[in-house]
């Protein structure tokens, strides 16, 4: 059923190391001669592909819901942050990227009213003379809230505020963001993409807030970007966005869109109908997969892999669950909102109707609105700006002057902390397996879905499937080369031969994070799901229920000191599905779990010398998710 190999050191890297310069160099190994490097390749080119890490969901002052919360950082600031420089948070403290410079980064400001609020707050501009501007930037909180809610209502409905919608300003700022991406793109060293967020919301929030069913997408261009961005003020229907993307593609501008926060989509992101309620068909599935080959599975506003109500037999399903509709205290519908269920429904559609609109790979991001993402539990600053930038505002410590949680006042700050900010996460990063750190190479990897998502740490994960893999491959310095030659990587289709396929699951820890506890394979079919532990730390063997034994790792929540137990630096497994049915379509993906560590809220409580918030988890198990491999009966 399985064969595992565990190594205590990360020296034997996943054949290729990340472009992150802060990681220790891998040990040189004897290997078969490499193929000739293509002409024009950048230094570090590797035909067996390197792991690169980045954040593809970042907002700056030009997003309407960032500027209103005192964010003044620009796209230039965002890219400088990603390359390792320190920038200021709106609350006044310094932000530096955890773990050192990233390999790629993308500013995705909301296309709706892009750059309008900064213009409205600039004396002498025509927009600053609008009555709405005087209210938006007045000293009366009620007027500010009312003016801002008017913008939110416009974005939700798609109905423009005509005097505020200034096309020249929006177009000019879009071109400025494109110019910043071009300025900081450095092939082989640091990659950027021209991108923006399409901010569709389906259902009106019952309490009148900004919330509703989230259908947001980030749109990325491989190279040339168009003169203007298609926004919800053009249409709130994502299918109209896909039509526009198809048109741009026909004109030579290639792009993809990545949906996010399906967990708060109110069941809309993966519904089995079109936006207008019609039955979905093969043409819908084809267009969706052409334009949306990836989905963001984890970020600040929660993790969208699965939910305990959907996966009651998965002990790790209750992870960083956030289910409040955006800007609301109403709970999102569960069905139609999570990735694993979508995989199952897609397989069912494939078997019954011959198409699958949910064959997507996985990514992660921060969705930071302060230009810099906080990816570390030890150094967390949430995402919005001045309303959640300090520990008491996000509910990890009591209000100033209060020591006992029982004495917390009931006000708007504590209400928002309880329902929203305390439940958010220090997440996440996208890992990409690509030959080199360039736009073309990374974009090709996005297209073939050779991507994985982490909740913040830069652990490297590989996943291959084939029919002739052997135990000997696990100790070969040419493992990746052999796996590519004899099968498919994550994101690929494995067409059946009648025999059970073999899968290679391989993970290496982030040297700046906790050791690995286990590697799991998640299997999804049209009829259900199963989670199998495939590799256990300490050389342990999964039991009859496919679970690793306790590895002895522990956390002292009073100090956040950890005991690693038998936690591993590297885990590999050659795994075969013990319940394999050659006639049954199946989706397989890998989930990697670290040893437990303190959650960000516990770190902050300890630094404040107050007890952790009893309503929050004290610890967390950071993790990674790979894009799937789809088994197709021969």
XYZ file of C-alpha atoms in Angstrom:
634
model
C 0.000 0.000 0.000
C 2.732 2.425 0.887
C 6.454 2.838 1.240
C 7.914 5.782 3.139
C 11.274 7.362 3.651
C 11.927 10.034 6.287
C 15.010 12.179 6.601
C 15.757 14.472 9.536
C 17.614 17.008 7.430
C 16.421 19.309 4.699
C 19.808 19.149 3.043
C 18.426 16.788 0.446
C 16.096 19.347 -1.072
C 13.297 18.602 -3.496
C 15.833 18.361 -6.354
C 15.376 22.095 -6.854
C 15.457 24.823 -4.243
C 13.358 27.944 -4.118
C 14.566 31.199 -5.512
C 14.423 32.518 -1.922
C 17.984 33.551 -1.202
C 17.610 33.195 2.579
C 17.401 29.401 2.503
C 20.529 27.301 3.001
C 22.059 26.003 -0.192
C 21.298 22.339 -0.894
C 24.055 19.767 -0.743
C 25.523 19.038 -4.150
C 24.715 15.534 -5.359
C 25.944 13.453 -8.213
C 23.255 13.277 -10.861
C 22.782 12.375 -14.475
C 23.929 15.029 -16.938
C 21.348 17.750 -17.464
C 19.928 18.536 -20.863
C 21.290 21.585 -22.594
C 19.921 24.821 -21.128
C 17.697 26.596 -23.679
C 19.078 29.722 -25.277
C 18.033 32.792 -23.329
C 17.340 30.892 -20.097
C 17.993 32.737 -16.848
C 20.565 31.604 -14.260
C 19.124 28.816 -12.131
C 17.150 27.279 -14.996
C 16.252 23.671 -14.163
C 14.462 21.339 -16.550
C 13.198 19.379 -13.514
C 11.754 22.625 -12.132
C 12.394 24.769 -9.076
C 9.989 25.702 -6.306
C 9.187 29.417 -6.255
C 7.057 31.168 -3.632
C 4.946 34.279 -3.924
C 1.786 36.189 -3.097
C -0.632 36.960 -5.913
C -3.247 38.959 -3.999
C -2.095 42.344 -2.708
C -3.882 45.691 -2.375
C -2.531 49.220 -2.068
C -3.899 52.735 -1.523
C -5.622 52.527 -4.908
C -8.204 50.024 -3.632
C -11.251 51.849 -2.280
C -11.463 49.572 0.791
C -7.793 50.162 1.622
C -7.518 53.944 1.316
C -10.534 54.503 3.565
C -8.661 52.671 6.355
C -5.632 54.962 6.068
C -3.541 52.812 3.735
C -1.180 55.078 1.810
C 1.341 52.568 0.463
C 1.692 52.321 -3.335
C 2.391 49.505 -5.788
C 6.073 50.500 -5.664
C 6.009 50.049 -1.886
C 4.384 46.629 -2.274
C 7.064 45.344 -4.643
C 9.844 46.766 -2.488
C 8.351 44.940 0.502
C 8.283 41.643 -1.410
C 11.941 42.097 -2.336
C 12.884 42.422 1.335
C 12.617 46.124 2.161
C 10.802 47.440 5.231
C 7.687 49.602 4.835
C 5.318 51.208 7.342
C 1.927 49.868 8.389
C -0.882 52.455 8.681
C -0.728 51.936 12.463
C 2.895 53.096 12.454
C 4.980 49.960 12.923
C 7.440 48.412 10.461
C 6.535 45.536 8.136
C 9.186 43.217 6.679
C 8.406 40.046 4.749
C 8.755 36.950 6.951
C 11.342 34.460 5.743
C 13.123 36.853 3.396
C 12.385 38.072 -0.148
C 9.701 36.353 -2.202
C 10.163 35.064 -5.733
C 7.031 36.644 -7.218
C 4.417 39.170 -6.133
C 1.375 40.785 -7.692
C -0.616 43.905 -6.888
C -4.329 43.213 -7.440
C -6.158 46.418 -6.590
C -9.930 46.447 -7.003
C -10.794 47.585 -10.515
C -13.958 49.225 -9.210
C -13.228 52.918 -8.537
C -9.526 52.196 -8.903
C -7.592 55.171 -7.512
C -10.739 57.242 -7.058
C -10.566 57.678 -3.275
C -6.991 59.040 -3.321
C -8.092 61.496 -6.021
C -11.129 62.500 -3.960
C -8.798 63.234 -1.047
C -6.419 65.377 -3.134
C -7.071 69.082 -2.757
C -7.567 70.884 -6.027
C -8.862 67.868 -7.951
C -12.355 67.971 -9.408
C -13.243 64.814 -7.489
C -12.314 66.469 -4.176
C -15.105 69.016 -4.699
C -17.847 66.388 -4.741
C -20.246 66.458 -1.764
C -19.515 62.723 -1.340
C -15.791 63.499 -0.988
C -16.415 66.037 1.728
C -18.439 63.420 3.640
C -15.997 60.571 2.975
C -13.110 62.508 4.483
C -14.966 64.520 7.096
C -14.413 64.256 10.850
C -17.890 62.816 11.413
C -17.658 58.988 11.646
C -21.316 58.534 10.704
C -20.865 60.535 7.509
C -17.711 58.620 6.627
C -19.433 55.263 7.110
C -22.486 56.318 5.110
C -20.370 57.614 2.221
C -18.236 54.487 2.154
C -21.265 52.193 2.341
C -22.547 53.981 -0.740
C -19.431 52.894 -2.610
C -19.891 49.334 -1.364
C -23.519 49.311 -2.502
C -22.420 50.456 -5.956
C -19.841 47.675 -6.232
C -22.404 45.087 -5.111
C -25.071 46.211 -7.536
C -22.849 47.191 -10.443
C -24.636 50.543 -10.669
C -22.120 53.353 -11.061
C -22.059 56.457 -8.928
C -21.872 58.654 -11.989
C -20.213 61.744 -10.512
C -17.628 59.599 -8.713
C -16.895 57.260 -11.628
C -14.103 59.121 -13.421
C -12.886 56.935 -16.281
C -9.685 58.933 -17.008
C -8.564 58.626 -13.369
C -9.337 54.890 -13.234
C -7.538 54.240 -16.517
C -4.552 56.340 -15.494
C -4.115 54.488 -12.185
C -4.489 51.123 -13.956
C -1.635 52.149 -16.245
C 0.418 53.216 -13.201
C -0.019 49.738 -11.694
C 1.018 48.159 -14.984
C 4.098 50.414 -15.073
C 5.033 49.403 -11.506
C 4.794 45.716 -12.429
C 7.058 46.317 -15.424
C 9.518 48.331 -13.342
C 10.062 45.629 -10.727
C 9.907 42.540 -12.947
C 13.425 41.062 -13.122
C 13.564 37.770 -15.070
C 15.371 35.076 -13.131
C 15.232 37.033 -9.865
C 11.778 38.475 -9.172
C 8.557 38.178 -11.172
C 5.517 40.432 -11.278
C 2.295 40.350 -13.290
C -0.119 43.069 -14.303
C -3.308 42.182 -12.439
C -6.430 43.430 -10.687
C -9.396 42.198 -8.658
C -12.892 41.751 -10.091
C -15.133 42.298 -7.046
C -18.462 40.574 -7.677
C -20.929 39.974 -4.833
C -24.119 37.996 -5.426
C -26.404 38.310 -2.437
C -27.349 41.398 -0.492
C -26.335 41.364 3.158
C -29.428 41.196 5.346
C -27.974 43.645 7.859
C -27.260 46.275 5.218
C -23.491 45.888 5.448
C -20.946 45.595 2.662
C -21.316 41.826 2.722
C -22.943 39.239 0.520
C -21.953 36.131 -1.386
C -18.332 36.585 -2.441
C -17.551 35.897 -6.115
C -14.296 37.859 -6.264
C -11.610 36.939 -8.784
C -8.068 38.168 -9.390
C -7.217 38.520 -13.081
C -3.575 38.106 -14.173
C -2.013 38.853 -17.548
C 0.853 36.783 -18.853
C 2.437 39.727 -20.621
C 0.729 42.659 -22.284
C -2.267 44.010 -20.367
C -5.250 45.836 -21.916
C -5.812 49.579 -21.701
C -8.589 49.155 -19.146
C -9.746 46.499 -16.692
C -13.162 44.848 -16.870
C -14.878 45.396 -13.504
C -18.198 44.726 -11.810
C -19.227 48.217 -12.927
C -19.213 46.686 -16.416
C -21.022 43.539 -15.240
C -21.325 41.684 -11.942
C -21.553 38.350 -13.809
C -18.240 36.406 -13.785
C -19.293 34.714 -17.024
C -19.209 38.131 -18.703
C -15.686 38.512 -17.322
C -14.767 35.206 -19.003
C -16.227 36.476 -22.295
C -14.052 39.574 -21.992
C -10.993 37.468 -21.175
C -11.684 35.287 -24.229
C -11.877 38.428 -26.336
C -8.583 39.700 -24.916
C -7.025 36.294 -25.595
C -8.164 36.431 -29.213
C -6.374 39.783 -29.465
C -3.151 38.319 -28.060
C -3.490 39.191 -24.352
C -3.421 35.941 -22.392
C -4.821 35.884 -18.848
C -6.223 33.706 -16.088
C -8.591 34.508 -13.216
C -8.254 33.002 -9.729
C -11.380 32.995 -7.513
C -10.902 33.429 -3.773
C -12.772 33.151 -0.485
C -15.237 30.593 -1.740
C -15.738 29.908 1.996
C -17.781 33.115 2.223
C -19.513 32.873 -1.148
C -22.826 31.888 0.494
C -22.747 28.686 -1.534
C -22.378 30.560 -4.825
C -18.768 29.964 -5.924
C -19.240 26.290 -6.794
C -22.996 26.219 -7.348
C -24.365 23.835 -9.978
C -26.055 26.596 -11.938
C -24.900 29.582 -13.934
C -24.844 33.069 -12.443
C -28.366 33.614 -13.793
C -29.677 30.277 -12.503
C -29.577 28.253 -15.718
C -28.257 24.661 -15.850
C -24.523 24.480 -16.495
C -23.344 22.629 -19.582
C -20.178 21.523 -21.348
C -19.617 24.968 -22.884
C -19.803 26.550 -19.413
C -17.323 24.025 -18.002
C -14.909 24.521 -20.890
C -15.005 28.306 -20.643
C -14.612 28.285 -16.871
C -11.594 25.976 -16.965
C -10.025 27.948 -19.817
C -10.232 31.121 -17.779
C -10.058 29.808 -14.199
C -7.669 26.836 -13.956
C -6.780 27.714 -10.334
C -8.574 28.554 -7.067
C -7.188 30.279 -3.975
C -7.718 27.775 -1.138
C -6.354 29.683 1.875
C -5.777 33.318 2.818
C -6.307 35.771 5.675
C -10.097 35.382 5.568
C -10.013 31.652 6.207
C -9.343 28.342 4.502
C -11.641 26.934 1.823
C -10.437 23.328 1.561
C -13.332 21.746 3.436
C -15.637 22.159 6.427
C -16.336 19.801 9.361
C -19.974 19.548 8.261
C -18.838 18.369 4.816
C -15.979 16.132 6.004
C -17.016 14.734 9.418
C -14.462 11.916 9.227
C -11.531 14.251 8.568
C -9.965 15.113 11.922
C -8.172 18.105 10.386
C -11.183 19.648 8.609
C -11.838 22.225 11.334
C -8.907 24.423 10.371
C -9.109 28.233 10.382
C -12.779 28.134 9.446
C -14.137 31.600 8.723
C -17.746 31.764 7.554
C -19.073 35.309 8.045
C -20.227 36.973 4.844
C -17.920 39.843 3.937
C -18.537 42.903 6.066
C -21.440 41.111 7.774
C -22.241 39.012 10.839
C -24.363 36.612 8.767
C -23.060 33.086 8.220
C -22.275 31.882 4.703
C -23.966 28.737 3.381
C -21.613 25.763 3.532
C -22.656 23.730 0.494
C -21.199 25.203 -2.680
C -18.457 27.051 -0.796
C -15.596 24.557 -0.366
C -13.031 23.076 -2.718
C -13.229 19.402 -1.743
C -16.997 19.307 -2.216
C -16.563 21.015 -5.592
C -14.140 18.284 -6.664
C -16.756 15.685 -5.707
C -19.564 17.480 -7.537
C -17.369 17.917 -10.590
C -16.670 14.192 -10.759
C -20.384 13.504 -10.460
C -21.131 15.898 -13.326
C -18.403 14.254 -15.402
C -19.878 10.808 -14.875
C -23.491 11.861 -15.442
C -23.197 14.587 -18.080
C -19.696 14.375 -19.512
C -18.158 17.620 -18.239
C -16.484 18.953 -15.086
C -16.320 22.703 -14.350
C -14.266 22.241 -11.162
C -10.965 20.730 -12.326
C -8.882 23.469 -10.753
C -5.470 23.578 -9.130
C -4.746 25.317 -5.827
C -3.028 28.545 -4.791
C -2.843 30.666 -1.620
C -2.354 34.361 -0.857
C -2.622 36.963 1.865
C -5.221 39.391 0.434
C -3.341 42.065 2.369
C -4.715 45.580 1.950
C -1.628 47.227 3.481
C 0.747 46.370 0.581
C 2.551 43.674 2.591
C 1.386 40.215 3.616
C 1.913 38.795 7.111
C 2.736 35.116 6.618
C 4.134 34.280 10.057
C 2.194 33.475 13.228
C 4.984 35.199 15.185
C 4.687 38.480 13.275
C 1.077 39.082 12.289
C -0.646 42.342 11.337
C -3.938 41.150 9.810
C -4.914 42.854 6.548
C -7.126 45.965 6.564
C -5.318 48.936 8.094
C -5.999 51.110 11.111
C -9.042 49.109 12.262
C -7.226 45.772 12.745
C -3.558 46.740 12.935
C -3.155 46.392 16.726
C -3.609 43.258 18.870
C -6.572 44.530 20.905
C -8.400 45.452 17.691
C -8.247 41.869 16.491
C -9.167 40.300 19.827
C -5.917 38.554 20.715
C -5.496 40.721 23.829
C -8.117 42.591 25.898
C -8.894 46.255 25.346
C -6.288 48.697 26.753
C -6.422 48.929 30.548
C -8.199 45.574 30.905
C -6.505 42.354 31.985
C -9.395 39.915 32.421
C -11.275 38.697 29.349
C -14.478 38.654 31.405
C -14.244 42.441 31.752
C -14.196 43.183 28.016
C -16.682 45.935 27.082
C -19.344 45.294 24.468
C -18.584 47.871 21.783
C -18.017 47.982 18.031
C -14.293 47.233 18.347
C -14.828 44.095 20.429
C -17.775 43.012 18.285
C -15.719 43.224 15.090
C -12.806 41.459 16.771
C -15.026 38.636 17.986
C -16.832 38.031 14.703
C -14.161 38.925 12.163
C -10.581 39.802 12.955
C -9.816 37.232 15.667
C -10.874 34.453 13.290
C -8.606 35.541 10.443
C -5.330 33.811 9.599
C -1.633 34.430 8.971
C -1.867 32.987 5.471
C -0.755 32.209 2.792
C 1.714 31.670 -0.067
C 1.577 30.020 -3.479
C 4.267 27.539 -4.432
C 4.984 27.020 -8.131
C 7.128 24.359 -9.813
C 8.695 26.036 -12.835
C 11.911 25.842 -14.842
C 12.879 29.433 -14.039
C 11.587 32.514 -12.293
C 10.096 34.314 -15.273
C 6.622 35.342 -16.313
C 6.430 32.785 -19.090
C 7.670 29.895 -16.976
C 5.464 30.694 -13.980
C 2.423 31.313 -16.154
C 2.947 27.987 -17.907
C 2.981 26.353 -14.472
C -0.284 28.109 -13.587
C -1.799 26.766 -16.790
C -0.738 23.165 -16.129
C -1.719 23.580 -12.436
C 1.678 22.576 -11.084
C 1.049 24.712 -8.030
C 0.584 24.186 -4.320
C -0.778 26.327 -1.488
C 0.699 26.836 1.966
C -0.719 28.574 5.019
C 2.441 30.678 5.259
C 5.544 28.483 5.647
C 7.672 27.827 2.583
C 7.571 24.048 2.764
C 8.162 22.423 -0.620
C 5.771 19.734 -1.785
C 5.797 17.522 -4.875
C 3.155 15.047 -6.014
C 3.479 12.616 -8.927
C 1.348 9.765 -10.248
C 2.311 6.887 -12.535
C 1.998 3.143 -13.057
C 5.641 2.074 -12.964
C 7.097 3.970 -10.008
C 9.292 1.902 -7.667
C 10.586 2.058 -4.101
C 14.099 2.604 -5.445
C 13.070 5.968 -6.841
C 12.666 7.387 -3.329
C 16.427 7.287 -2.745
C 17.456 8.343 -6.231
C 19.018 11.787 -6.748
C 17.067 11.817 -10.019
C 13.681 11.220 -8.416
C 11.980 14.221 -10.024
C 13.410 13.426 -13.451
C 12.256 9.814 -13.221
C 8.841 10.823 -11.903
C 8.266 13.250 -14.779
C 9.423 10.669 -17.303
C 7.199 7.913 -15.942
C 4.053 9.765 -14.951
C 2.411 13.130 -14.332
C 2.922 15.854 -11.702
C 0.266 17.650 -9.687
C -2.294 19.186 -12.007
C -2.092 16.274 -14.444
C -4.451 13.574 -15.726
C -3.556 9.918 -15.137
C -5.330 7.697 -17.636
C -5.983 4.207 -16.305
C -4.426 0.994 -17.550
C -6.398 -1.352 -15.310
C -3.636 -1.463 -12.710
C -3.558 0.615 -9.547
C -1.437 3.759 -9.960
C 1.474 4.615 -7.698
C 1.783 8.080 -6.213
C 4.906 9.830 -4.941
C 4.209 12.380 -2.201
C 7.274 14.354 -1.142
C 7.624 17.262 1.276
C 10.518 19.236 2.776
C 9.985 21.562 5.722
C 10.605 25.287 5.757
C 13.845 25.693 7.720
C 12.254 28.695 9.474
C 9.160 26.771 10.519
C 8.205 23.589 12.390
C 9.175 20.023 11.444
C 6.739 17.928 9.429
C 4.330 15.609 11.220
C 2.711 13.715 8.339
C 1.959 13.651 4.622
C -1.579 12.746 3.630
C -3.319 11.817 0.402
C -6.907 13.044 0.098
C -9.044 11.000 -2.276
C -12.312 12.332 -3.674
C -14.843 10.412 -5.768
C -18.368 11.227 -6.869
C -19.608 9.143 -3.954
C -17.434 10.384 -1.127
C -13.952 11.066 0.186
C -11.173 9.532 2.286
C -8.014 10.804 3.960
C -4.972 8.504 4.126
C -1.783 9.175 6.046
C 0.922 8.210 3.562
C 4.125 9.161 5.425
C 4.696 9.533 9.168
C 7.549 11.275 10.930
C 10.044 9.149 12.825
C 9.707 6.282 10.375
C 6.373 5.286 11.911
C 3.807 3.297 9.947
C 0.125 4.199 9.487
C -2.252 1.900 11.351
C -5.188 -0.072 9.977
C -7.236 3.141 9.889
C -4.521 4.818 7.791
C -3.414 7.130 10.606
C 0.058 7.870 11.907
C 0.701 7.470 15.633
C 1.302 10.495 17.846
C 4.834 11.706 17.139
C 5.397 13.236 20.560
C 5.470 16.868 19.434
C 4.102 19.414 21.902
C 3.639 23.152 22.474
C 3.942 25.099 25.711
C 1.302 27.758 25.083
C 2.618 29.859 27.969
C 5.913 30.416 26.138
C 5.224 29.089 22.611
C 8.261 26.841 22.963
C 7.895 23.576 21.067
C 9.164 20.026 21.441
C 9.678 18.449 18.006
C 9.142 14.832 18.983
C 10.007 12.824 15.893
C 9.044 15.665 13.560
C 10.836 15.307 10.240
C 12.706 17.658 7.955
C 11.673 15.612 4.942
C 9.005 13.010 4.210
C 8.586 10.864 1.117
C 6.123 8.130 0.289
C 5.384 5.756 -2.554
C 1.673 5.260 -1.976
C -0.993 3.108 -3.590
C -4.702 3.560 -2.944
C -5.813 0.561 -0.832
C -9.409 1.084 -1.994
C -8.646 1.600 -5.667
C -11.363 0.871 -8.218
C -10.027 0.967 -11.790
C -13.476 1.888 -13.116
C -13.986 4.829 -10.735
C -12.896 8.387 -11.528
C -11.012 9.912 -8.629
C -9.316 13.153 -7.628
C -6.201 12.831 -5.438
C -4.296 15.650 -3.738
C -1.674 15.861 -1.005
C -2.020 17.657 2.304
C 1.099 18.128 4.447
C 0.872 18.907 8.184
C 3.565 20.469 10.347
C 3.938 19.829 14.058
C 1.667 22.072 16.169
C 2.866 25.596 16.986
C 1.311 28.649 18.645
C -1.378 30.471 16.711
C -0.743 34.199 16.108
C -3.307 35.131 18.763
C -1.375 33.146 21.388
C 1.926 34.759 20.425
C 0.345 38.191 20.872
C -1.258 37.298 24.215
C 2.101 36.064 25.539
C 3.847 39.249 24.459
C 1.125 41.211 26.226
C 1.397 39.048 29.398
C -2.329 38.273 29.283
C -4.042 34.876 28.960
C -4.888 33.842 25.394
C -8.421 34.568 24.271
C -10.325 31.457 25.460
C -12.614 31.623 22.424
C -9.697 31.065 19.999
C -7.535 28.035 19.215
C -4.274 28.261 21.166
C -2.255 26.306 18.595
C -2.241 25.693 14.878
C -0.890 23.090 12.462
C 0.468 24.888 9.431
C -0.093 22.962 6.232
C 0.203 22.775 2.480
C -2.157 21.540 -0.223
C -1.141 20.412 -3.700
C -3.129 20.697 -6.862
C -4.749 17.323 -7.612
C -3.965 14.500 -9.964
C -7.113 13.277 -11.699
C -7.420 9.533 -12.316
C -9.434 8.753 -15.446
C -10.448 5.127 -16.168
C -8.881 3.846 -19.364
